[in-house]
Amino acid sequence: MNAVKYEGDIKDTVDAYNALNKNSQSGNYWDKTDAGIPEVKKHIKDHYKKVQEHTCVYCQQKIVVEHAMAWDIEHIIPKTPYPQFLFTEENLAVSCKDCNLIKFDKNVLKNPKRKRFPKKSEDYIISHPHYDEYDEHIHIIADKLYRPKDAKGEKTIEVCGLLRFAYKYTDYGETNEDIEITKQIVKLGKELISASNATETAFIIDCLKDLKDFREKKSRDIYLKSLLK
Ligand SMILES: [Zn+2]
C-alpha cells in the first residue's frame, strides 16, 4: 500500500509537530481544531480512502461512503501511548468505525517498549496494513467468518473483534432476513466447494447447519403466529 506523502503547508504542520520535544507531543494534539491539524487529517483520510478503495484494513468490508464521518483514520500503533508516531506515514490507514473503536489502545507490538518506529512485519503481532499481506494471515469465508491462518491472523481477529460478523448469523432481526439467509447459504455453498482443508470444511458445514436451523425455527414461529391470528 502506498503511504501518504506530506507536501507544502501539510508538511510544515507535520514537521512542526515532529520537532516538538517528547513531553509536548501527545495523542490529544490530534483533536486540535487549529494549527493546520484538520487539513492534515483530511489529507491523510482522502489519501487512504482512495488507495484502500474504501475497504477497511482490518475487516476488509467495503464501505462505499464518501462522507468523512463514515471513516476513521487508524493509528496502527495507538496514538495515546505512542504520540511520537502520530503522523508517521506508515502508521496510518483508514478503518471502519467498529474496528477502530474495538482496537482502541490495544498493543500491537512484539516489543511494546520500542522507541523508534518499527518498520518490519515481524515487529508486529497483528497483520500490518503496510507490511503484511492480509490474505496470508486471515481467510474470510462468505464475507463474515474470519479464519486465522497463523498467529498474526488470530491476534488481528482478537484485537479488532472480527468475530462480531459471525454473530450476525444468529441475529437477523431486520427486514428481508429470508433473502439474506438464502444469500449466505448460497455463498457458503460456494465456499464449501473451494474449502482448502478438513477444518475449513467442518467450519462451513457448521455455519450452514446454524443457518438452516435458524430458518426452520423462523418458519415455525411464523406458522405459530398465523395460528394465533
Ligand atoms: Zn473494519
Short mmCIF file of C-alpha atoms and ligand atoms in Angstrom, two decimals:
data_model
loop_
_atom_site.label_atom_id
_atom_site.label_comp_id
_atom_site.label_asym_id
_atom_site.label_seq_id
_atom_site.Cartn_x
_atom_site.Cartn_y
_atom_site.Cartn_z
CA MET A 1 0.00 0.00 0.00
CA ASN A 2 1.28 3.44 -0.91
CA ALA A 3 1.89 5.52 2.21
CA VAL A 4 0.61 9.09 2.44
CA LYS A 5 3.03 11.87 1.46
CA TYR A 6 3.25 15.31 3.03
CA GLU A 7 3.98 18.43 0.98
CA GLY A 8 3.76 22.21 1.33
CA ASP A 9 1.67 23.51 4.27
CA ILE A 10 0.70 19.97 5.26
CA LYS A 11 4.37 19.01 5.56
CA ASP A 12 5.12 22.17 7.58
CA THR A 13 2.39 21.26 10.10
CA VAL A 14 3.69 17.70 10.46
CA ASP A 15 7.30 18.84 10.72
CA ALA A 16 6.34 21.35 13.42
CA TYR A 17 4.78 18.55 15.49
CA ASN A 18 7.71 16.19 14.96
CA ALA A 19 10.10 18.95 16.09
CA LEU A 20 8.35 19.32 19.45
CA ASN A 21 10.14 17.82 22.40
CA LYS A 22 8.87 14.47 23.72
CA ASN A 23 6.91 15.99 26.60
CA SER A 24 4.92 18.29 24.33
CA GLN A 25 3.91 15.54 21.92
CA SER A 26 0.60 13.96 22.85
CA GLY A 27 -2.28 11.98 21.36
CA ASN A 28 -4.57 14.92 22.19
CA TYR A 29 -2.80 17.00 19.58
CA TRP A 30 -4.77 15.01 17.03
CA ASP A 31 -8.02 16.65 18.19
CA LYS A 32 -6.80 20.23 17.75
CA THR A 33 -9.09 22.32 15.58
CA ASP A 34 -6.42 24.83 14.63
CA ALA A 35 -2.70 24.96 13.70
CA GLY A 36 -3.41 23.18 10.39
CA ILE A 37 -4.34 19.87 12.02
CA PRO A 38 -7.81 19.47 10.40
CA GLU A 39 -6.20 19.96 6.97
CA VAL A 40 -3.54 17.33 7.67
CA LYS A 41 -6.21 14.87 8.80
CA LYS A 42 -8.32 15.49 5.72
CA HIS A 43 -5.26 14.91 3.54
CA ILE A 44 -4.49 11.61 5.30
CA LYS A 45 -8.09 10.39 5.16
CA ASP A 46 -8.54 11.28 1.47
CA HIS A 47 -5.31 9.52 0.57
CA TYR A 48 -6.02 6.25 2.35
CA LYS A 49 -9.70 6.07 1.38
CA LYS A 50 -8.53 6.21 -2.21
CA VAL A 51 -5.61 3.75 -2.07
CA GLN A 52 -7.60 1.31 0.07
CA GLU A 53 -10.55 1.58 -2.32
CA HIS A 54 -12.92 2.26 0.57
CA THR A 55 -12.05 -1.01 2.27
CA CYS A 56 -11.31 -1.29 5.99
CA VAL A 57 -7.77 -2.59 6.59
CA TYR A 58 -8.86 -4.96 9.35
CA CYS A 59 -12.26 -6.41 8.46
CA GLN A 60 -11.90 -5.83 4.69
CA GLN A 61 -15.53 -4.73 4.48
CA LYS A 62 -16.09 -2.23 1.73
CA ILE A 63 -17.90 0.92 2.77
CA VAL A 64 -18.73 2.94 -0.29
CA VAL A 65 -19.50 6.13 1.56
CA GLU A 66 -17.65 9.34 0.77
CA HIS A 67 -18.82 11.23 3.85
CA ALA A 68 -15.80 11.83 6.06
CA MET A 69 -17.68 10.76 9.19
CA ALA A 70 -18.06 7.22 7.83
CA TRP A 71 -14.32 6.68 8.15
CA ASP A 72 -11.76 6.78 10.93
CA ILE A 73 -8.09 7.44 10.50
CA GLU A 74 -6.44 4.49 12.10
CA HIS A 75 -3.19 4.71 14.05
CA ILE A 76 -1.85 1.20 13.74
CA ILE A 77 0.36 1.78 16.80
CA PRO A 78 -2.17 3.61 19.01
CA LYS A 79 -1.64 7.35 19.37
CA THR A 80 -2.24 7.83 23.09
CA PRO A 81 0.55 5.56 24.36
CA TYR A 82 2.79 6.39 21.36
CA PRO A 83 2.32 10.08 20.44
CA GLN A 84 5.70 10.09 18.68
CA PHE A 85 4.12 8.15 15.77
CA LEU A 86 1.09 10.48 15.44
CA PHE A 87 1.85 11.45 11.83
CA THR A 88 4.23 8.65 10.82
CA GLU A 89 3.13 7.83 7.28
CA GLU A 90 3.25 4.06 7.62
CA ASN A 91 1.50 4.11 10.97
CA LEU A 92 -1.65 5.38 9.29
CA ALA A 93 -4.55 3.89 7.35
CA VAL A 94 -8.34 4.21 7.36
CA SER A 95 -10.60 1.72 9.07
CA CYS A 96 -14.29 1.31 9.71
CA LYS A 97 -15.65 2.86 12.91
CA ASP A 98 -16.21 -0.52 14.56
CA CYS A 99 -12.69 -1.87 14.04
CA ASN A 100 -11.19 1.43 15.16
CA LEU A 101 -13.30 1.54 18.31
CA ILE A 102 -12.70 -2.08 19.27
CA LYS A 103 -8.95 -1.95 18.55
CA PHE A 104 -8.60 1.33 20.51
CA ASP A 105 -5.35 1.40 22.56
CA LYS A 106 -4.56 -2.30 22.41
CA ASN A 107 -0.94 -3.27 21.98
CA VAL A 108 0.14 -4.39 18.50
CA LEU A 109 3.90 -4.53 19.04
CA LYS A 110 6.10 -7.52 19.69
CA ASN A 111 8.24 -5.25 21.86
CA PRO A 112 5.94 -2.58 23.40
CA LYS A 113 8.97 -0.64 24.66
CA ARG A 114 10.14 0.27 21.16
CA LYS A 115 11.24 3.88 20.88
CA ARG A 116 11.92 4.13 17.17
CA PHE A 117 9.25 3.36 14.61
CA PRO A 118 9.18 -0.40 13.87
CA LYS A 119 9.30 -0.90 10.10
CA LYS A 120 9.18 -4.65 9.72
CA SER A 121 6.34 -7.13 9.57
CA GLU A 122 7.89 -9.22 12.35
CA ASP A 123 7.82 -6.23 14.73
CA TYR A 124 4.02 -6.52 14.86
CA ILE A 125 1.74 -9.14 16.40
CA ILE A 126 -1.16 -8.24 14.08
CA SER A 127 -1.38 -8.23 10.29
CA HIS A 128 0.05 -4.81 9.42
CA PRO A 129 -1.75 -2.84 6.69
CA HIS A 130 1.60 -1.70 5.21
CA TYR A 131 3.96 -4.56 5.96
CA ASP A 132 1.77 -7.65 5.63
CA GLU A 133 -0.45 -9.31 3.05
CA TYR A 134 -3.84 -9.73 4.74
CA ASP A 135 -4.67 -12.94 2.86
CA GLU A 136 -1.58 -14.65 4.22
CA HIS A 137 -2.90 -14.33 7.76
CA ILE A 138 -6.69 -14.43 7.51
CA HIS A 139 -9.15 -16.17 5.23
CA ILE A 140 -12.57 -14.54 5.10
CA ILE A 141 -15.35 -17.00 4.44
CA ALA A 142 -18.60 -15.69 2.95
CA ASP A 143 -17.74 -12.09 3.96
CA LYS A 144 -18.44 -12.79 7.60
CA LEU A 145 -16.33 -15.56 9.05
CA TYR A 146 -12.70 -14.87 9.79
CA ARG A 147 -10.49 -17.90 9.90
CA PRO A 148 -6.95 -17.25 11.13
CA LYS A 149 -4.15 -18.84 9.11
CA ASP A 150 -1.45 -18.14 11.70
CA ALA A 151 -0.72 -16.35 14.99
CA LYS A 152 -0.88 -12.89 13.40
CA GLY A 153 -4.28 -13.69 11.93
CA GLU A 154 -5.51 -14.89 15.31
CA LYS A 155 -4.28 -11.73 17.03
CA THR A 156 -5.82 -9.45 14.39
CA ILE A 157 -9.19 -11.17 14.79
CA GLU A 158 -8.94 -10.73 18.56
CA VAL A 159 -7.67 -7.12 18.63
CA CYS A 160 -10.25 -5.88 16.09
CA GLY A 161 -13.14 -8.02 17.34
CA LEU A 162 -13.72 -9.59 13.93
CA LEU A 163 -15.87 -12.37 15.37
CA ARG A 164 -18.62 -9.77 15.58
CA PHE A 165 -19.52 -10.57 11.98
CA ALA A 166 -20.13 -14.23 12.75
CA TYR A 167 -22.63 -13.27 15.43
CA LYS A 168 -24.75 -11.69 12.73
CA TYR A 169 -25.69 -15.17 11.60
CA THR A 170 -27.77 -15.58 14.69
CA ASP A 171 -29.01 -12.00 14.85
CA TYR A 172 -31.25 -11.50 11.86
CA GLY A 173 -33.79 -9.14 13.31
CA GLU A 174 -34.01 -6.94 10.24
CA THR A 175 -36.29 -7.00 7.24
CA ASN A 176 -35.56 -9.22 4.25
CA GLU A 177 -33.93 -11.72 6.54
CA ASP A 178 -35.01 -14.70 4.46
CA ILE A 179 -33.32 -13.23 1.41
CA GLU A 180 -30.21 -12.54 3.48
CA ILE A 181 -30.10 -16.06 4.83
CA THR A 182 -30.60 -17.53 1.39
CA LYS A 183 -27.76 -15.37 0.05
CA GLN A 184 -25.49 -16.53 2.87
CA ILE A 185 -26.37 -20.17 2.24
CA VAL A 186 -25.53 -19.79 -1.45
CA LYS A 187 -22.22 -18.10 -0.59
CA LEU A 188 -21.31 -20.74 1.97
CA GLY A 189 -22.13 -23.44 -0.56
CA LYS A 190 -19.59 -21.93 -2.94
CA GLU A 191 -17.02 -21.66 -0.15
CA LEU A 192 -17.60 -25.30 0.69
CA ILE A 193 -16.59 -26.33 -2.82
CA SER A 194 -13.33 -24.41 -2.58
CA ALA A 195 -12.54 -25.24 1.06
CA SER A 196 -8.84 -25.95 1.37
CA ASN A 197 -8.82 -28.40 4.28
CA ALA A 198 -10.92 -30.51 6.62
CA THR A 199 -11.09 -27.88 9.40
CA GLU A 200 -12.43 -25.32 7.00
CA THR A 201 -14.95 -27.77 5.55
CA ALA A 202 -16.21 -28.65 9.03
CA PHE A 203 -16.45 -24.96 9.93
CA ILE A 204 -18.51 -24.11 6.86
CA ILE A 205 -20.81 -27.10 7.40
CA ASP A 206 -21.44 -25.92 10.97
CA CYS A 207 -22.37 -22.47 9.70
CA LEU A 208 -24.72 -23.94 7.13
CA LYS A 209 -26.39 -26.03 9.83
CA ASP A 210 -26.87 -22.94 12.01
CA LEU A 211 -28.47 -21.05 9.18
CA LYS A 212 -30.73 -23.95 8.27
CA ASP A 213 -31.85 -24.37 11.91
CA PHE A 214 -32.45 -20.66 12.20
CA ARG A 215 -34.57 -20.60 9.06
CA GLU A 216 -36.59 -23.60 10.17
CA LYS A 217 -37.19 -22.09 13.59
CA LYS A 218 -38.30 -18.88 11.97
CA SER A 219 -40.73 -20.63 9.64
CA ARG A 220 -42.13 -22.41 12.69
CA ASP A 221 -42.56 -19.09 14.52
CA ILE A 222 -44.38 -17.57 11.56
CA TYR A 223 -46.60 -20.61 11.32
CA LEU A 224 -47.43 -20.49 15.04
CA LYS A 225 -48.16 -16.78 14.85
CA SER A 226 -50.52 -17.34 11.92
CA LEU A 227 -52.47 -19.86 14.01
CA LEU A 228 -52.96 -17.30 16.77
CA LYS A 229 -54.42 -14.68 14.46
ZN ZN B 1 -13.34 -2.79 9.86
#
